[in-house]
Structure formats: C-alpha cells, structure tokens
Amino acid sequence: MSDTNSLDTLVQALRRLPGVGAKSAARMAYHLLQHDREGARLLAQSLVHAVDHVRHCSLCHTFTEHDICDTCRNAARD
C-alpha cells in the first residue's frame, strides 16, 4: 500500500465539491493535515453527522433533521 494512499483519497474526495479542482483540493488537504488537524476532525465528524441526520422536509423539501421542518411545523405561518 502506498504511503500517500490516504492523502490521494482525501484529495479526490475534496474534488467532489463544486468548483474544486485538483490543485485546490490538494491545498485544502495539505492545510488540514499540516496546520489544522483538529479542524479536519471537526469537519469529518460534522459531515458524517449531517449525512446521517439531515434529510428533506416531506412538505417543502428544505433540509431538516426532522420529517417536517420547523417552518412547515409553525402553526402561526400561513
């Protein structure tokens, strides 16, 4: 297994973001690994949590952690 396999995988994952090319993804990866490992952990944990818990509201399709978002559940709204 290559020493850079994890780094290459991280760069490729960052490239999935809109507007992020190979150079930008590599800069982000290097920054996180060299200067902000705690930020990298926070980003990873936040992303996993959002993927596991955020979904679309069944009425308006905005993002929410519930079946129906707070806006649609608000009885004071028309």
mmCIF file of N, CA and C in Angstrom:
data_model
loop_
_atom_site.group_PDB
_atom_site.id
_atom_site.type_symbol
_atom_site.label_atom_id
_atom_site.label_comp_id
_atom_site.label_asym_id
_atom_site.label_seq_id
_atom_site.Cartn_x
_atom_site.Cartn_y
_atom_site.Cartn_z
ATOM 1 N N MET A 1 0.849 -1.172 0.000
ATOM 2 C CA MET A 1 0.000 0.000 0.000
ATOM 3 C C MET A 1 0.898 1.241 0.000
ATOM 4 N N SER A 2 0.521 2.245 -0.768
ATOM 5 C CA SER A 2 1.290 3.472 -0.912
ATOM 6 C C SER A 2 1.178 4.341 0.333
ATOM 7 N N ASP A 3 2.277 5.059 0.634
ATOM 8 C CA ASP A 3 2.275 5.981 1.768
ATOM 9 C C ASP A 3 1.308 7.137 1.556
ATOM 10 N N THR A 4 0.989 7.455 0.306
ATOM 11 C CA THR A 4 0.132 8.610 0.018
ATOM 12 C C THR A 4 -1.296 8.212 -0.320
ATOM 13 N N ASN A 5 -1.655 6.942 -0.136
ATOM 14 C CA ASN A 5 -2.998 6.491 -0.486
ATOM 15 C C ASN A 5 -4.075 7.288 0.250
ATOM 16 N N SER A 6 -3.916 7.518 1.542
ATOM 17 C CA SER A 6 -4.899 8.268 2.320
ATOM 18 C C SER A 6 -4.967 9.717 1.857
ATOM 19 N N LEU A 7 -3.823 10.296 1.563
ATOM 20 C CA LEU A 7 -3.781 11.671 1.075
ATOM 21 C C LEU A 7 -4.452 11.772 -0.293
ATOM 22 N N ASP A 8 -4.153 10.849 -1.178
ATOM 23 C CA ASP A 8 -4.784 10.850 -2.506
ATOM 24 C C ASP A 8 -6.295 10.685 -2.393
ATOM 25 N N THR A 9 -6.739 9.823 -1.492
ATOM 26 C CA THR A 9 -8.170 9.610 -1.289
ATOM 27 C C THR A 9 -8.831 10.883 -0.774
ATOM 28 N N LEU A 10 -8.176 11.585 0.150
ATOM 29 C CA LEU A 10 -8.702 12.848 0.665
ATOM 30 C C LEU A 10 -8.790 13.889 -0.441
ATOM 31 N N VAL A 11 -7.756 14.010 -1.246
ATOM 32 C CA VAL A 11 -7.770 14.980 -2.353
ATOM 33 C C VAL A 11 -8.903 14.655 -3.316
ATOM 34 N N GLN A 12 -9.069 13.405 -3.666
ATOM 35 C CA GLN A 12 -10.143 13.014 -4.588
ATOM 36 C C GLN A 12 -11.516 13.293 -3.974
ATOM 37 N N ALA A 13 -11.658 13.093 -2.679
ATOM 38 C CA ALA A 13 -12.930 13.379 -2.019
ATOM 39 C C ALA A 13 -13.228 14.872 -2.053
ATOM 40 N N LEU A 14 -12.226 15.705 -1.796
ATOM 41 C CA LEU A 14 -12.421 17.157 -1.833
ATOM 42 C C LEU A 14 -12.743 17.653 -3.238
ATOM 43 N N ARG A 15 -12.256 16.971 -4.248
ATOM 44 C CA ARG A 15 -12.541 17.342 -5.642
ATOM 45 C C ARG A 15 -14.011 17.167 -5.998
ATOM 46 N N ARG A 16 -14.748 16.423 -5.209
ATOM 47 C CA ARG A 16 -16.178 16.231 -5.477
ATOM 48 C C ARG A 16 -16.977 17.497 -5.218
ATOM 49 N N LEU A 17 -16.402 18.433 -4.461
ATOM 50 C CA LEU A 17 -17.092 19.687 -4.178
ATOM 51 C C LEU A 17 -17.135 20.547 -5.443
ATOM 52 N N PRO A 18 -18.228 21.269 -5.640
ATOM 53 C CA PRO A 18 -18.328 22.090 -6.850
ATOM 54 C C PRO A 18 -17.261 23.181 -6.879
ATOM 55 N N GLY A 19 -16.624 23.332 -8.021
ATOM 56 C CA GLY A 19 -15.624 24.368 -8.207
ATOM 57 C C GLY A 19 -14.263 24.053 -7.633
ATOM 58 N N VAL A 20 -14.073 22.855 -7.115
ATOM 59 C CA VAL A 20 -12.786 22.475 -6.521
ATOM 60 C C VAL A 20 -12.053 21.550 -7.478
ATOM 61 N N GLY A 21 -10.937 22.038 -7.982
ATOM 62 C CA GLY A 21 -10.106 21.235 -8.871
ATOM 63 C C GLY A 21 -9.011 20.531 -8.100
ATOM 64 N N ALA A 22 -8.120 19.905 -8.836
ATOM 65 C CA ALA A 22 -7.052 19.106 -8.223
ATOM 66 C C ALA A 22 -6.136 19.956 -7.349
ATOM 67 N N LYS A 23 -5.729 21.118 -7.840
ATOM 68 C CA LYS A 23 -4.810 21.961 -7.064
ATOM 69 C C LYS A 23 -5.461 22.497 -5.794
ATOM 70 N N SER A 24 -6.699 22.971 -5.907
ATOM 71 C CA SER A 24 -7.406 23.482 -4.728
ATOM 72 C C SER A 24 -7.626 22.374 -3.707
ATOM 73 N N ALA A 25 -8.017 21.208 -4.175
ATOM 74 C CA ALA A 25 -8.244 20.080 -3.269
ATOM 75 C C ALA A 25 -6.953 19.702 -2.552
ATOM 76 N N ALA A 26 -5.850 19.701 -3.271
ATOM 77 C CA ALA A 26 -4.564 19.369 -2.651
ATOM 78 C C ALA A 26 -4.185 20.429 -1.619
ATOM 79 N N ARG A 27 -4.409 21.707 -1.930
ATOM 80 C CA ARG A 27 -4.106 22.770 -0.968
ATOM 81 C C ARG A 27 -4.948 22.613 0.293
ATOM 82 N N MET A 28 -6.227 22.307 0.129
ATOM 83 C CA MET A 28 -7.097 22.110 1.295
ATOM 84 C C MET A 28 -6.615 20.930 2.137
ATOM 85 N N ALA A 29 -6.306 19.828 1.477
ATOM 86 C CA ALA A 29 -5.848 18.630 2.183
ATOM 87 C C ALA A 29 -4.557 18.913 2.938
ATOM 88 N N TYR A 30 -3.593 19.560 2.268
ATOM 89 C CA TYR A 30 -2.316 19.869 2.915
ATOM 90 C C TYR A 30 -2.525 20.799 4.099
ATOM 91 N N HIS A 31 -3.378 21.801 3.932
ATOM 92 C CA HIS A 31 -3.637 22.736 5.026
ATOM 93 C C HIS A 31 -4.211 22.002 6.240
ATOM 94 N N LEU A 32 -5.235 21.194 6.004
ATOM 95 C CA LEU A 32 -5.864 20.481 7.113
ATOM 96 C C LEU A 32 -4.885 19.556 7.816
ATOM 97 N N LEU A 33 -4.065 18.863 7.054
ATOM 98 C CA LEU A 33 -3.139 17.900 7.655
ATOM 99 C C LEU A 33 -1.925 18.568 8.293
ATOM 100 N N GLN A 34 -1.469 19.706 7.754
ATOM 101 C CA GLN A 34 -0.282 20.365 8.291
ATOM 102 C C GLN A 34 -0.597 21.360 9.400
ATOM 103 N N HIS A 35 -1.746 22.040 9.289
ATOM 104 C CA HIS A 35 -1.990 23.175 10.175
ATOM 105 C C HIS A 35 -3.258 23.086 11.017
ATOM 106 N N ASP A 36 -4.168 22.192 10.691
ATOM 107 C CA ASP A 36 -5.451 22.206 11.395
ATOM 108 C C ASP A 36 -6.042 20.802 11.511
ATOM 109 N N ARG A 37 -5.331 19.931 12.143
ATOM 110 C CA ARG A 37 -5.824 18.550 12.296
ATOM 111 C C ARG A 37 -7.116 18.500 13.106
ATOM 112 N N GLU A 38 -7.228 19.363 14.112
ATOM 113 C CA GLU A 38 -8.473 19.394 14.893
ATOM 114 C C GLU A 38 -9.622 19.870 14.012
ATOM 115 N N GLY A 39 -9.370 20.850 13.157
ATOM 116 C CA GLY A 39 -10.384 21.302 12.214
ATOM 117 C C GLY A 39 -10.766 20.199 11.238
ATOM 118 N N ALA A 40 -9.807 19.401 10.835
ATOM 119 C CA ALA A 40 -10.074 18.275 9.940
ATOM 120 C C ALA A 40 -10.983 17.255 10.623
ATOM 121 N N ARG A 41 -10.706 16.981 11.891
ATOM 122 C CA ARG A 41 -11.563 16.048 12.640
ATOM 123 C C ARG A 41 -12.975 16.595 12.786
ATOM 124 N N LEU A 42 -13.075 17.885 13.110
ATOM 125 C CA LEU A 42 -14.387 18.524 13.246
ATOM 126 C C LEU A 42 -15.153 18.478 11.924
ATOM 127 N N LEU A 43 -14.479 18.770 10.834
ATOM 128 C CA LEU A 43 -15.105 18.715 9.516
ATOM 129 C C LEU A 43 -15.605 17.304 9.211
ATOM 130 N N ALA A 44 -14.771 16.314 9.473
ATOM 131 C CA ALA A 44 -15.148 14.924 9.206
ATOM 132 C C ALA A 44 -16.343 14.499 10.054
ATOM 133 N N GLN A 45 -16.312 14.826 11.350
ATOM 134 C CA GLN A 45 -17.409 14.449 12.238
ATOM 135 C C GLN A 45 -18.700 15.167 11.853
ATOM 136 N N SER A 46 -18.600 16.442 11.504
ATOM 137 C CA SER A 46 -19.776 17.216 11.123
ATOM 138 C C SER A 46 -20.394 16.670 9.838
ATOM 139 N N LEU A 47 -19.562 16.303 8.901
ATOM 140 C CA LEU A 47 -20.052 15.754 7.644
ATOM 141 C C LEU A 47 -20.754 14.420 7.860
ATOM 142 N N VAL A 48 -20.159 13.558 8.658
ATOM 143 C CA VAL A 48 -20.783 12.261 8.958
ATOM 144 C C VAL A 48 -22.119 12.475 9.657
ATOM 145 N N HIS A 49 -22.150 13.379 10.636
ATOM 146 C CA HIS A 49 -23.395 13.638 11.364
ATOM 147 C C HIS A 49 -24.478 14.175 10.417
ATOM 148 N N ALA A 50 -24.121 15.123 9.570
ATOM 149 C CA ALA A 50 -25.099 15.694 8.637
ATOM 150 C C ALA A 50 -25.613 14.636 7.663
ATOM 151 N N VAL A 51 -24.731 13.823 7.137
ATOM 152 C CA VAL A 51 -25.145 12.773 6.195
ATOM 153 C C VAL A 51 -26.099 11.792 6.875
ATOM 154 N N ASP A 52 -25.857 11.506 8.138
ATOM 155 C CA ASP A 52 -26.695 10.546 8.863
ATOM 156 C C ASP A 52 -28.022 11.133 9.345
ATOM 157 N N HIS A 53 -28.104 12.458 9.540
ATOM 158 C CA HIS A 53 -29.282 13.032 10.179
ATOM 159 C C HIS A 53 -30.082 14.039 9.355
ATOM 160 N N VAL A 54 -29.471 14.685 8.401
ATOM 161 C CA VAL A 54 -30.179 15.711 7.624
ATOM 162 C C VAL A 54 -30.876 15.062 6.435
ATOM 163 N N ARG A 55 -32.115 15.455 6.238
ATOM 164 C CA ARG A 55 -32.905 14.950 5.099
ATOM 165 C C ARG A 55 -33.799 16.083 4.615
ATOM 166 N N HIS A 56 -34.618 15.802 3.628
ATOM 167 C CA HIS A 56 -35.527 16.805 3.087
ATOM 168 C C HIS A 56 -36.857 16.777 3.841
ATOM 169 N N CYS A 57 -37.404 17.967 4.092
ATOM 170 C CA CYS A 57 -38.737 18.096 4.679
ATOM 171 C C CYS A 57 -39.729 17.423 3.740
ATOM 172 N N SER A 58 -40.651 16.662 4.289
ATOM 173 C CA SER A 58 -41.616 15.941 3.458
ATOM 174 C C SER A 58 -42.636 16.875 2.816
ATOM 175 N N LEU A 59 -42.709 18.136 3.262
ATOM 176 C CA LEU A 59 -43.660 19.089 2.676
ATOM 177 C C LEU A 59 -43.011 20.062 1.698
ATOM 178 N N CYS A 60 -41.915 20.704 2.125
ATOM 179 C CA CYS A 60 -41.329 21.757 1.281
ATOM 180 C C CYS A 60 -39.971 21.368 0.699
ATOM 181 N N HIS A 61 -39.422 20.265 1.137
ATOM 182 C CA HIS A 61 -38.158 19.709 0.638
ATOM 183 C C HIS A 61 -36.910 20.496 1.023
ATOM 184 N N THR A 62 -37.009 21.413 1.988
ATOM 185 C CA THR A 62 -35.812 22.064 2.508
ATOM 186 C C THR A 62 -35.089 21.084 3.422
ATOM 187 N N PHE A 63 -33.846 21.370 3.769
ATOM 188 C CA PHE A 63 -33.104 20.474 4.657
ATOM 189 C C PHE A 63 -33.571 20.610 6.099
ATOM 190 N N THR A 64 -33.672 19.492 6.772
ATOM 191 C CA THR A 64 -34.094 19.444 8.167
ATOM 192 C C THR A 64 -33.600 18.152 8.799
ATOM 193 N N GLU A 65 -33.609 18.108 10.113
ATOM 194 C CA GLU A 65 -33.282 16.869 10.823
ATOM 195 C C GLU A 65 -34.551 16.126 11.238
ATOM 196 N N HIS A 66 -35.703 16.661 10.860
ATOM 197 C CA HIS A 66 -36.990 16.068 11.214
ATOM 198 C C HIS A 66 -37.756 15.727 9.938
ATOM 199 N N ASP A 67 -38.853 14.989 10.070
ATOM 200 C CA ASP A 67 -39.669 14.666 8.901
ATOM 201 C C ASP A 67 -40.253 15.947 8.295
ATOM 202 N N ILE A 68 -40.668 16.870 9.166
ATOM 203 C CA ILE A 68 -41.219 18.156 8.724
ATOM 204 C C ILE A 68 -40.379 19.257 9.364
ATOM 205 N N CYS A 69 -39.948 20.235 8.579
ATOM 206 C CA CYS A 69 -39.064 21.296 9.076
ATOM 207 C C CYS A 69 -39.799 22.238 10.030
ATOM 208 N N ASP A 70 -39.025 23.049 10.739
ATOM 209 C CA ASP A 70 -39.587 23.994 11.710
ATOM 210 C C ASP A 70 -40.536 24.986 11.036
ATOM 211 N N THR A 71 -40.218 25.427 9.855
ATOM 212 C CA THR A 71 -41.077 26.390 9.147
ATOM 213 C C THR A 71 -42.428 25.781 8.839
ATOM 214 N N CYS A 72 -42.447 24.576 8.313
ATOM 215 C CA CYS A 72 -43.715 23.917 7.984
ATOM 216 C C CYS A 72 -44.501 23.528 9.238
ATOM 217 N N ARG A 73 -43.825 23.271 10.350
ATOM 218 C CA ARG A 73 -44.491 22.919 11.600
ATOM 219 C C ARG A 73 -45.038 24.120 12.348
ATOM 220 N N ASN A 74 -44.620 25.318 11.959
ATOM 221 C CA ASN A 74 -45.039 26.539 12.649
ATOM 222 C C ASN A 74 -46.505 26.828 12.353
ATOM 223 N N ALA A 75 -47.356 26.707 13.349
ATOM 224 C CA ALA A 75 -48.803 26.920 13.191
ATOM 225 C C ALA A 75 -49.158 28.376 12.894
ATOM 226 N N ALA A 76 -48.262 29.287 13.234
ATOM 227 C CA ALA A 76 -48.526 30.715 13.003
ATOM 228 C C ALA A 76 -48.305 31.115 11.538
ATOM 229 N N ARG A 77 -47.675 30.229 10.769
ATOM 230 C CA ARG A 77 -47.434 30.528 9.355
ATOM 231 C C ARG A 77 -48.647 30.178 8.517
ATOM 232 N N ASP A 78 -48.833 30.938 7.470
ATOM 233 C CA ASP A 78 -49.959 30.691 6.558
ATOM 234 C C ASP A 78 -49.552 29.697 5.504
#
